[in-house]
Amino acid sequence: MIDPTTVFATSDVVVGLVVAIPVIVVAAGVAVGLRLRGGGPKSHVPPGEVASDAPTDIELDRSAEATRRAESTTEAEPEPAPEPVAEPATYRSRLGKARGLLSGYLGAVRARGKVDATTWDDLEEALIRADVGVGATDALLDDLRTRVKGGEINGPDALVDALKADLVDMLSAADARLAMPGGGSPDATDGRAASAGTAGTAGTDETDGTAGTDGAQGDSQPVDVWLFVGVNGVGKTTTVGKVANRMSASGTRVLLAAGDTFRAAAGEQLAMWASRADADIVRGSEGGDPSSVVFDAVQRAASKGHAVVLADTAGRLHNKVNLIEELKKIRRIADRPPGHVVEVLLVLDATTGQNGLTQAKVFLEAVDVSGVVLTKLDGTAKGGIVVAIQRELGLPVKLVGLGEGVDDLIDFDPAAFVDALF
């Protein structure tokens, strides 16, 4: 007979096993899962060793592969484009507009088999439109007609070549040399004579405010003075700065005189050029007496050893009478020892064409201009204004501006200029 107590005990054991086995199975599954995920309990580290979190070889390989994929899909950054090299200022490269205007007419002339009435009409229109001027055009064509009739010139090609040669001869007639420091001036004797004629009266001019200084400065080192004149807006101050940069680069000690005391910011603009050209500068108060600025500049140049003073001046044509008297006074003051005016350069804007000649005559009344600086020649198709200036004003073109760069103000070369037009 079965003992009821034993039955109950056996039942308890079975029930316990039934409950315990699923729990054990679940716990074992969790442990295995954690182990596979790397989140389970760490393996036992033998004595003397340290547990490491360093990546395994497999992990390193996977990381390297991911990096290679990222690099292969990333576009390479473009290299910065090199800065463009400034093109040297040459007549051929900068006078494209003027050459383009003439090329059509000259091409039509060359295309004809003979010289006829239409040929002369084309040449006349080409020269007039290029702003050579009526007087110069008539003189050139009358001479060519005579030579064609005399048999000296045969055919259209020879006619165009003769015109080119005549232009070079016309532009080479005047002396375009600059009175560079140490190089002397072709008109130095005349300049001294002219200044001597005005120096006697200048010393008694009560408005100058510098009477009695002539004798005191008689033994000082002579200082060359360049005056730059012209209306506002033609590039006068910029021209002064470019000439200063050019002289300083050649080793000449330069001092700038900010004589345009009436135009707003003229002094600041010239000061920037002085810094750029490694030159000294003398400035006056805004609205002050320009001649006193030039006087102070000459005195400082003599005492500090500067070879040349480059003086900017005002150009207010709306007050013509006062402007002329002001420029005359500046010229007198600048020519007093130790100063000696060797250049008076009239700055003209080539883009104004024949209007520039009208402006020029105002300044010719005021001071003895020695030459012309023609700016912005690269920006106009009317390059023939060079011929008109030398014929109508009787002045040589000494410098021309072929661009905005500091080195784009160059000596005028008649042969290179004419060649660039044809």
PDB file of N, CA and C in Angstrom, residues 304-391:
ATOM      1  N   LYS A 304      66.532 117.569 -47.005  1.00  0.00           N
ATOM      2  CA  LYS A 304      66.559 116.125 -46.762  1.00  0.00           C
ATOM      3  C   LYS A 304      67.238 115.328 -47.876  1.00  0.00           C
ATOM      4  N   GLY A 305      67.661 115.989 -48.919  1.00  0.00           N
ATOM      5  CA  GLY A 305      68.399 115.296 -49.965  1.00  0.00           C
ATOM      6  C   GLY A 305      67.560 114.635 -51.032  1.00  0.00           C
ATOM      7  N   HIS A 306      66.316 115.082 -51.223  1.00  0.00           N
ATOM      8  CA  HIS A 306      65.505 114.541 -52.317  1.00  0.00           C
ATOM      9  C   HIS A 306      65.938 115.176 -53.633  1.00  0.00           C
ATOM     10  N   ALA A 307      65.942 114.372 -54.677  1.00  0.00           N
ATOM     11  CA  ALA A 307      66.401 114.860 -55.973  1.00  0.00           C
ATOM     12  C   ALA A 307      65.316 115.585 -56.746  1.00  0.00           C
ATOM     13  N   VAL A 308      64.063 115.250 -56.496  1.00  0.00           N
ATOM     14  CA  VAL A 308      62.985 115.798 -57.309  1.00  0.00           C
ATOM     15  C   VAL A 308      61.712 115.932 -56.480  1.00  0.00           C
ATOM     16  N   VAL A 309      60.953 116.990 -56.791  1.00  0.00           N
ATOM     17  CA  VAL A 309      59.631 117.202 -56.212  1.00  0.00           C
ATOM     18  C   VAL A 309      58.600 117.054 -57.331  1.00  0.00           C
ATOM     19  N   LEU A 310      57.615 116.201 -57.102  1.00  0.00           N
ATOM     20  CA  LEU A 310      56.508 116.036 -58.038  1.00  0.00           C
ATOM     21  C   LEU A 310      55.281 116.692 -57.421  1.00  0.00           C
ATOM     22  N   ALA A 311      54.785 117.761 -58.053  1.00  0.00           N
ATOM     23  CA  ALA A 311      53.716 118.564 -57.451  1.00  0.00           C
ATOM     24  C   ALA A 311      52.399 118.384 -58.194  1.00  0.00           C
ATOM     25  N   ASP A 312      51.392 117.941 -57.465  1.00  0.00           N
ATOM     26  CA  ASP A 312      50.027 117.883 -57.966  1.00  0.00           C
ATOM     27  C   ASP A 312      49.423 119.278 -57.862  1.00  0.00           C
ATOM     28  N   THR A 313      48.509 119.632 -58.763  1.00  0.00           N
ATOM     29  CA  THR A 313      47.870 120.948 -58.729  1.00  0.00           C
ATOM     30  C   THR A 313      46.372 120.797 -58.949  1.00  0.00           C
ATOM     31  N   ALA A 314      45.659 121.892 -58.690  1.00  0.00           N
ATOM     32  CA  ALA A 314      44.206 121.889 -58.850  1.00  0.00           C
ATOM     33  C   ALA A 314      43.844 122.059 -60.322  1.00  0.00           C
ATOM     34  N   GLY A 315      42.577 121.729 -60.660  1.00  0.00           N
ATOM     35  CA  GLY A 315      42.128 121.848 -62.040  1.00  0.00           C
ATOM     36  C   GLY A 315      40.680 122.241 -62.145  1.00  0.00           C
ATOM     37  N   ARG A 316      40.320 123.332 -61.500  1.00  0.00           N
ATOM     38  CA  ARG A 316      38.918 123.736 -61.454  1.00  0.00           C
ATOM     39  C   ARG A 316      38.611 124.725 -62.579  1.00  0.00           C
ATOM     40  N   LEU A 317      38.171 124.203 -63.727  1.00  0.00           N
ATOM     41  CA  LEU A 317      37.952 125.069 -64.875  1.00  0.00           C
ATOM     42  C   LEU A 317      36.765 126.019 -64.702  1.00  0.00           C
ATOM     43  N   HIS A 318      35.885 125.724 -63.744  1.00  0.00           N
ATOM     44  CA  HIS A 318      34.728 126.596 -63.582  1.00  0.00           C
ATOM     45  C   HIS A 318      35.129 127.968 -63.038  1.00  0.00           C
ATOM     46  N   ASN A 319      36.346 128.068 -62.528  1.00  0.00           N
ATOM     47  CA  ASN A 319      36.839 129.343 -62.001  1.00  0.00           C
ATOM     48  C   ASN A 319      38.133 129.680 -62.735  1.00  0.00           C
ATOM     49  N   LYS A 320      38.009 129.894 -64.037  1.00  0.00           N
ATOM     50  CA  LYS A 320      39.164 129.959 -64.919  1.00  0.00           C
ATOM     51  C   LYS A 320      40.182 131.030 -64.512  1.00  0.00           C
ATOM     52  N   VAL A 321      39.727 132.234 -64.218  1.00  0.00           N
ATOM     53  CA  VAL A 321      40.653 133.332 -63.929  1.00  0.00           C
ATOM     54  C   VAL A 321      41.489 133.015 -62.703  1.00  0.00           C
ATOM     55  N   ASN A 322      40.827 132.602 -61.634  1.00  0.00           N
ATOM     56  CA  ASN A 322      41.568 132.288 -60.419  1.00  0.00           C
ATOM     57  C   ASN A 322      42.504 131.103 -60.621  1.00  0.00           C
ATOM     58  N   LEU A 323      42.087 130.127 -61.425  1.00  0.00           N
ATOM     59  CA  LEU A 323      42.933 128.958 -61.676  1.00  0.00           C
ATOM     60  C   LEU A 323      44.216 129.372 -62.380  1.00  0.00           C
ATOM     61  N   ILE A 324      44.106 130.228 -63.391  1.00  0.00           N
ATOM     62  CA  ILE A 324      45.286 130.658 -64.135  1.00  0.00           C
ATOM     63  C   ILE A 324      46.246 131.411 -63.219  1.00  0.00           C
ATOM     64  N   GLU A 325      45.714 132.327 -62.424  1.00  0.00           N
ATOM     65  CA  GLU A 325      46.577 133.093 -61.518  1.00  0.00           C
ATOM     66  C   GLU A 325      47.220 132.182 -60.469  1.00  0.00           C
ATOM     67  N   GLU A 326      46.467 131.206 -60.025  1.00  0.00           N
ATOM     68  CA  GLU A 326      46.992 130.264 -59.027  1.00  0.00           C
ATOM     69  C   GLU A 326      48.146 129.454 -59.603  1.00  0.00           C
ATOM     70  N   LEU A 327      47.991 128.962 -60.843  1.00  0.00           N
ATOM     71  CA  LEU A 327      49.048 128.175 -61.467  1.00  0.00           C
ATOM     72  C   LEU A 327      50.280 129.026 -61.760  1.00  0.00           C
ATOM     73  N   LYS A 328      50.076 130.256 -62.161  1.00  0.00           N
ATOM     74  CA  LYS A 328      51.219 131.151 -62.371  1.00  0.00           C
ATOM     75  C   LYS A 328      52.002 131.343 -61.082  1.00  0.00           C
ATOM     76  N   LYS A 329      51.292 131.508 -59.998  1.00  0.00           N
ATOM     77  CA  LYS A 329      51.944 131.703 -58.701  1.00  0.00           C
ATOM     78  C   LYS A 329      52.710 130.453 -58.292  1.00  0.00           C
ATOM     79  N   ILE A 330      52.106 129.284 -58.484  1.00  0.00           N
ATOM     80  CA  ILE A 330      52.790 128.032 -58.152  1.00  0.00           C
ATOM     81  C   ILE A 330      54.071 127.906 -58.958  1.00  0.00           C
ATOM     82  N   ARG A 331      54.015 128.257 -60.241  1.00  0.00           N
ATOM     83  CA  ARG A 331      55.198 128.172 -61.092  1.00  0.00           C
ATOM     84  C   ARG A 331      56.299 129.105 -60.589  1.00  0.00           C
ATOM     85  N   ARG A 332      55.943 130.327 -60.204  1.00  0.00           N
ATOM     86  CA  ARG A 332      56.944 131.261 -59.704  1.00  0.00           C
ATOM     87  C   ARG A 332      57.603 130.736 -58.433  1.00  0.00           C
ATOM     88  N   ILE A 333      56.775 130.259 -57.519  1.00  0.00           N
ATOM     89  CA  ILE A 333      57.296 129.778 -56.241  1.00  0.00           C
ATOM     90  C   ILE A 333      58.177 128.548 -56.442  1.00  0.00           C
ATOM     91  N   ALA A 334      57.741 127.630 -57.296  1.00  0.00           N
ATOM     92  CA  ALA A 334      58.493 126.390 -57.503  1.00  0.00           C
ATOM     93  C   ALA A 334      59.835 126.650 -58.167  1.00  0.00           C
ATOM     94  N   ASP A 335      59.945 127.747 -58.920  1.00  0.00           N
ATOM     95  CA  ASP A 335      61.170 128.037 -59.660  1.00  0.00           C
ATOM     96  C   ASP A 335      62.179 128.838 -58.847  1.00  0.00           C
ATOM     97  N   ARG A 336      61.865 129.162 -57.623  1.00  0.00           N
ATOM     98  CA  ARG A 336      62.819 129.888 -56.779  1.00  0.00           C
ATOM     99  C   ARG A 336      63.876 128.934 -56.231  1.00  0.00           C
ATOM    100  N   PRO A 337      65.141 129.371 -56.199  1.00  0.00           N
ATOM    101  CA  PRO A 337      66.172 128.508 -55.614  1.00  0.00           C
ATOM    102  C   PRO A 337      65.796 128.115 -54.188  1.00  0.00           C
ATOM    103  N   PRO A 338      66.007 126.857 -53.827  1.00  0.00           N
ATOM    104  CA  PRO A 338      66.741 125.829 -54.569  1.00  0.00           C
ATOM    105  C   PRO A 338      65.892 125.079 -55.599  1.00  0.00           C
ATOM    106  N   GLY A 339      64.640 125.463 -55.808  1.00  0.00           N
ATOM    107  CA  GLY A 339      63.794 124.776 -56.771  1.00  0.00           C
ATOM    108  C   GLY A 339      64.081 125.192 -58.197  1.00  0.00           C
ATOM    109  N   HIS A 340      63.870 124.266 -59.124  1.00  0.00           N
ATOM    110  CA  HIS A 340      64.039 124.559 -60.540  1.00  0.00           C
ATOM    111  C   HIS A 340      63.041 123.701 -61.316  1.00  0.00           C
ATOM    112  N   VAL A 341      62.082 124.363 -61.944  1.00  0.00           N
ATOM    113  CA  VAL A 341      61.056 123.645 -62.686  1.00  0.00           C
ATOM    114  C   VAL A 341      61.650 123.122 -63.992  1.00  0.00           C
ATOM    115  N   VAL A 342      61.674 121.800 -64.145  1.00  0.00           N
ATOM    116  CA  VAL A 342      62.225 121.180 -65.350  1.00  0.00           C
ATOM    117  C   VAL A 342      61.145 120.551 -66.218  1.00  0.00           C
ATOM    118  N   GLU A 343      59.980 120.280 -65.652  1.00  0.00           N
ATOM    119  CA  GLU A 343      58.873 119.725 -66.424  1.00  0.00           C
ATOM    120  C   GLU A 343      57.560 120.326 -65.933  1.00  0.00           C
ATOM    121  N   VAL A 344      56.724 120.750 -66.885  1.00  0.00           N
ATOM    122  CA  VAL A 344      55.335 121.100 -66.606  1.00  0.00           C
ATOM    123  C   VAL A 344      54.507 120.225 -67.532  1.00  0.00           C
ATOM    124  N   LEU A 345      53.918 119.186 -66.987  1.00  0.00           N
ATOM    125  CA  LEU A 345      53.229 118.172 -67.783  1.00  0.00           C
ATOM    126  C   LEU A 345      51.720 118.375 -67.720  1.00  0.00           C
ATOM    127  N   LEU A 346      51.135 118.529 -68.886  1.00  0.00           N
ATOM    128  CA  LEU A 346      49.690 118.677 -69.009  1.00  0.00           C
ATOM    129  C   LEU A 346      49.079 117.290 -69.150  1.00  0.00           C
ATOM    130  N   VAL A 347      48.222 116.906 -68.221  1.00  0.00           N
ATOM    131  CA  VAL A 347      47.593 115.586 -68.227  1.00  0.00           C
ATOM    132  C   VAL A 347      46.240 115.700 -68.918  1.00  0.00           C
ATOM    133  N   LEU A 348      46.066 114.910 -69.996  1.00  0.00           N
ATOM    134  CA  LEU A 348      44.823 114.902 -70.759  1.00  0.00           C
ATOM    135  C   LEU A 348      44.248 113.497 -70.795  1.00  0.00           C
ATOM    136  N   ASP A 349      42.932 113.424 -70.814  1.00  0.00           N
ATOM    137  CA  ASP A 349      42.212 112.154 -70.926  1.00  0.00           C
ATOM    138  C   ASP A 349      41.962 111.884 -72.407  1.00  0.00           C
ATOM    139  N   ALA A 350      42.527 110.782 -72.927  1.00  0.00           N
ATOM    140  CA  ALA A 350      42.408 110.490 -74.351  1.00  0.00           C
ATOM    141  C   ALA A 350      40.962 110.274 -74.777  1.00  0.00           C
ATOM    142  N   THR A 351      40.104 109.835 -73.871  1.00  0.00           N
ATOM    143  CA  THR A 351      38.720 109.535 -74.237  1.00  0.00           C
ATOM    144  C   THR A 351      37.906 110.793 -74.507  1.00  0.00           C
ATOM    145  N   THR A 352      38.416 111.969 -74.118  1.00  0.00           N
ATOM    146  CA  THR A 352      37.681 113.213 -74.369  1.00  0.00           C
ATOM    147  C   THR A 352      37.912 113.734 -75.777  1.00  0.00           C
ATOM    148  N   GLY A 353      38.888 113.190 -76.486  1.00  0.00           N
ATOM    149  CA  GLY A 353      39.120 113.577 -77.866  1.00  0.00           C
ATOM    150  C   GLY A 353      39.418 115.057 -78.023  1.00  0.00           C
ATOM    151  N   GLN A 354      38.760 115.681 -79.008  1.00  0.00           N
ATOM    152  CA  GLN A 354      39.027 117.085 -79.330  1.00  0.00           C
ATOM    153  C   GLN A 354      38.690 118.021 -78.166  1.00  0.00           C
ATOM    154  N   ASN A 355      37.797 117.600 -77.279  1.00  0.00           N
ATOM    155  CA  ASN A 355      37.497 118.441 -76.111  1.00  0.00           C
ATOM    156  C   ASN A 355      38.727 118.647 -75.247  1.00  0.00           C
ATOM    157  N   GLY A 356      39.628 117.668 -75.253  1.00  0.00           N
ATOM    158  CA  GLY A 356      40.855 117.806 -74.482  1.00  0.00           C
ATOM    159  C   GLY A 356      41.726 118.946 -74.973  1.00  0.00           C
ATOM    160  N   LEU A 357      41.664 119.226 -76.276  1.00  0.00           N
ATOM    161  CA  LEU A 357      42.452 120.334 -76.819  1.00  0.00           C
ATOM    162  C   LEU A 357      41.934 121.672 -76.297  1.00  0.00           C
ATOM    163  N   THR A 358      40.629 121.789 -76.172  1.00  0.00           N
ATOM    164  CA  THR A 358      40.050 123.019 -75.634  1.00  0.00           C
ATOM    165  C   THR A 358      40.481 123.229 -74.188  1.00  0.00           C
ATOM    166  N   GLN A 359      40.466 122.152 -73.413  1.00  0.00           N
ATOM    167  CA  GLN A 359      40.923 122.245 -72.025  1.00  0.00           C
ATOM    168  C   GLN A 359      42.395 122.638 -71.962  1.00  0.00           C
ATOM    169  N   ALA A 360      43.176 122.072 -72.856  1.00  0.00           N
ATOM    170  CA  ALA A 360      44.618 122.296 -72.821  1.00  0.00           C
ATOM    171  C   ALA A 360      44.969 123.764 -72.998  1.00  0.00           C
ATOM    172  N   LYS A 361      44.212 124.465 -73.839  1.00  0.00           N
ATOM    173  CA  LYS A 361      44.538 125.859 -74.129  1.00  0.00           C
ATOM    174  C   LYS A 361      44.437 126.737 -72.888  1.00  0.00           C
ATOM    175  N   VAL A 362      43.563 126.370 -71.952  1.00  0.00           N
ATOM    176  CA  VAL A 362      43.455 127.128 -70.699  1.00  0.00           C
ATOM    177  C   VAL A 362      44.758 127.058 -69.930  1.00  0.00           C
ATOM    178  N   PHE A 363      45.354 125.894 -69.885  1.00  0.00           N
ATOM    179  CA  PHE A 363      46.582 125.721 -69.114  1.00  0.00           C
ATOM    180  C   PHE A 363      47.797 126.293 -69.845  1.00  0.00           C
ATOM    181  N   LEU A 364      47.732 126.295 -71.166  1.00  0.00           N
ATOM    182  CA  LEU A 364      48.828 126.905 -71.913  1.00  0.00           C
ATOM    183  C   LEU A 364      48.895 128.409 -71.653  1.00  0.00           C
ATOM    184  N   GLU A 365      47.759 129.010 -71.324  1.00  0.00           N
ATOM    185  CA  GLU A 365      47.741 130.430 -70.989  1.00  0.00           C
ATOM    186  C   GLU A 365      48.381 130.686 -69.629  1.00  0.00           C
ATOM    187  N   ALA A 366      48.367 129.683 -68.767  1.00  0.00           N
ATOM    188  CA  ALA A 366      48.818 129.894 -67.396  1.00  0.00           C
ATOM    189  C   ALA A 366      50.294 129.599 -67.204  1.00  0.00           C
ATOM    190  N   VAL A 367      50.770 128.495 -67.765  1.00  0.00           N
ATOM    191  CA  VAL A 367      52.149 128.073 -67.512  1.00  0.00           C
ATOM    192  C   VAL A 367      52.776 127.590 -68.811  1.00  0.00           C
ATOM    193  N   ASP A 368      54.090 127.576 -68.830  1.00  0.00           N
ATOM    194  CA  ASP A 368      54.815 127.078 -69.999  1.00  0.00           C
ATOM    195  C   ASP A 368      54.849 125.556 -69.938  1.00  0.00           C
ATOM    196  N   VAL A 369      53.889 124.934 -70.590  1.00  0.00           N
ATOM    197  CA  VAL A 369      53.804 123.470 -70.584  1.00  0.00           C
ATOM    198  C   VAL A 369      54.927 122.897 -71.438  1.00  0.00           C
ATOM    199  N   SER A 370      55.609 121.869 -70.908  1.00  0.00           N
ATOM    200  CA  SER A 370      56.721 121.257 -71.629  1.00  0.00           C
ATOM    201  C   SER A 370      56.327 119.978 -72.352  1.00  0.00           C
ATOM    202  N   GLY A 371      55.204 119.391 -72.003  1.00  0.00           N
ATOM    203  CA  GLY A 371      54.794 118.156 -72.650  1.00  0.00           C
ATOM    204  C   GLY A 371      53.448 117.689 -72.142  1.00  0.00           C
ATOM    205  N   VAL A 372      52.953 116.618 -72.755  1.00  0.00           N
ATOM    206  CA  VAL A 372      51.620 116.089 -72.454  1.00  0.00           C
ATOM    207  C   VAL A 372      51.737 114.660 -71.948  1.00  0.00           C
ATOM    208  N   VAL A 373      50.918 114.341 -70.951  1.00  0.00           N
ATOM    209  CA  VAL A 373      50.702 112.959 -70.518  1.00  0.00           C
ATOM    210  C   VAL A 373      49.290 112.589 -70.954  1.00  0.00           C
ATOM    211  N   LEU A 374      49.184 111.607 -71.821  1.00  0.00           N
ATOM    212  CA  LEU A 374      47.880 111.206 -72.350  1.00  0.00           C
ATOM    213  C   LEU A 374      47.436 109.924 -71.654  1.00  0.00           C
ATOM    214  N   THR A 375      46.428 110.033 -70.793  1.00  0.00           N
ATOM    215  CA  THR A 375      45.952 108.883 -70.030  1.00  0.00           C
ATOM    216  C   THR A 375      44.802 108.180 -70.743  1.00  0.00           C
ATOM    217  N   LYS A 376      44.538 106.945 -70.330  1.00  0.00           N
ATOM    218  CA  LYS A 376      43.391 106.157 -70.801  1.00  0.00           C
ATOM    219  C   LYS A 376      43.401 105.947 -72.317  1.00  0.00           C
ATOM    220  N   LEU A 377      44.593 105.861 -72.901  1.00  0.00           N
ATOM    221  CA  LEU A 377      44.685 105.669 -74.342  1.00  0.00           C
ATOM    222  C   LEU A 377      44.160 104.301 -74.750  1.00  0.00           C
ATOM    223  N   ASP A 378      44.208 103.351 -73.832  1.00  0.00           N
ATOM    224  CA  ASP A 378      43.709 102.010 -74.131  1.00  0.00           C
ATOM    225  C   ASP A 378      42.186 101.951 -74.170  1.00  0.00           C
ATOM    226  N   GLY A 379      41.523 102.969 -73.656  1.00  0.00           N
ATOM    227  CA  GLY A 379      40.073 102.937 -73.554  1.00  0.00           C
ATOM    228  C   GLY A 379      39.349 103.693 -74.647  1.00  0.00           C
ATOM    229  N   THR A 380      40.059 104.119 -75.682  1.00  0.00           N
ATOM    230  CA  THR A 380      39.411 104.908 -76.725  1.00  0.00           C
ATOM    231  C   THR A 380      39.784 104.383 -78.105  1.00  0.00           C
ATOM    232  N   ALA A 381      38.881 104.597 -79.054  1.00  0.00           N
ATOM    233  CA  ALA A 381      39.173 104.274 -80.444  1.00  0.00           C
ATOM    234  C   ALA A 381      39.760 105.472 -81.173  1.00  0.00           C
ATOM    235  N   LYS A 382      39.853 106.608 -80.477  1.00  0.00           N
ATOM    236  CA  LYS A 382      40.312 107.852 -81.109  1.00  0.00           C
ATOM    237  C   LYS A 382      41.774 108.119 -80.770  1.00  0.00           C
ATOM    238  N   GLY A 383      42.619 107.141 -81.091  1.00  0.00           N
ATOM    239  CA  GLY A 383      44.037 107.282 -80.785  1.00  0.00           C
ATOM    240  C   GLY A 383      44.723 108.368 -81.575  1.00  0.00           C
ATOM    241  N   GLY A 384      44.089 108.834 -82.668  1.00  0.00           N
ATOM    242  CA  GLY A 384      44.682 109.900 -83.465  1.00  0.00           C
ATOM    243  C   GLY A 384      44.798 111.218 -82.736  1.00  0.00           C
ATOM    244  N   ILE A 385      44.219 111.325 -81.537  1.00  0.00           N
ATOM    245  CA  ILE A 385      44.321 112.558 -80.766  1.00  0.00           C
ATOM    246  C   ILE A 385      45.772 112.896 -80.476  1.00  0.00           C
ATOM    247  N   VAL A 386      46.644 111.891 -80.471  1.00  0.00           N
ATOM    248  CA  VAL A 386      48.074 112.141 -80.264  1.00  0.00           C
ATOM    249  C   VAL A 386      48.607 113.063 -81.351  1.00  0.00           C
ATOM    250  N   VAL A 387      48.205 112.808 -82.598  1.00  0.00           N
ATOM    251  CA  VAL A 387      48.649 113.636 -83.709  1.00  0.00           C
ATOM    252  C   VAL A 387      48.100 115.049 -83.570  1.00  0.00           C
ATOM    253  N   ALA A 388      46.841 115.167 -83.218  1.00  0.00           N
ATOM    254  CA  ALA A 388      46.215 116.480 -83.074  1.00  0.00           C
ATOM    255  C   ALA A 388      46.887 117.300 -81.976  1.00  0.00           C
ATOM    256  N   ILE A 389      47.247 116.652 -80.877  1.00  0.00           N
ATOM    257  CA  ILE A 389      47.888 117.363 -79.768  1.00  0.00           C
ATOM    258  C   ILE A 389      49.198 117.984 -80.222  1.00  0.00           C
ATOM    259  N   GLN A 390      50.028 117.185 -80.891  1.00  0.00           N
ATOM    260  CA  GLN A 390      51.336 117.694 -81.282  1.00  0.00           C
ATOM    261  C   GLN A 390      51.224 118.760 -82.376  1.00  0.00           C
ATOM    262  N   ARG A 391      50.227 118.635 -83.256  1.00  0.00           N
ATOM    263  CA  ARG A 391      50.092 119.619 -84.330  1.00  0.00           C
ATOM    264  C   ARG A 391      49.378 120.876 -83.858  1.00  0.00           C
TER     265      ARG A 391
END
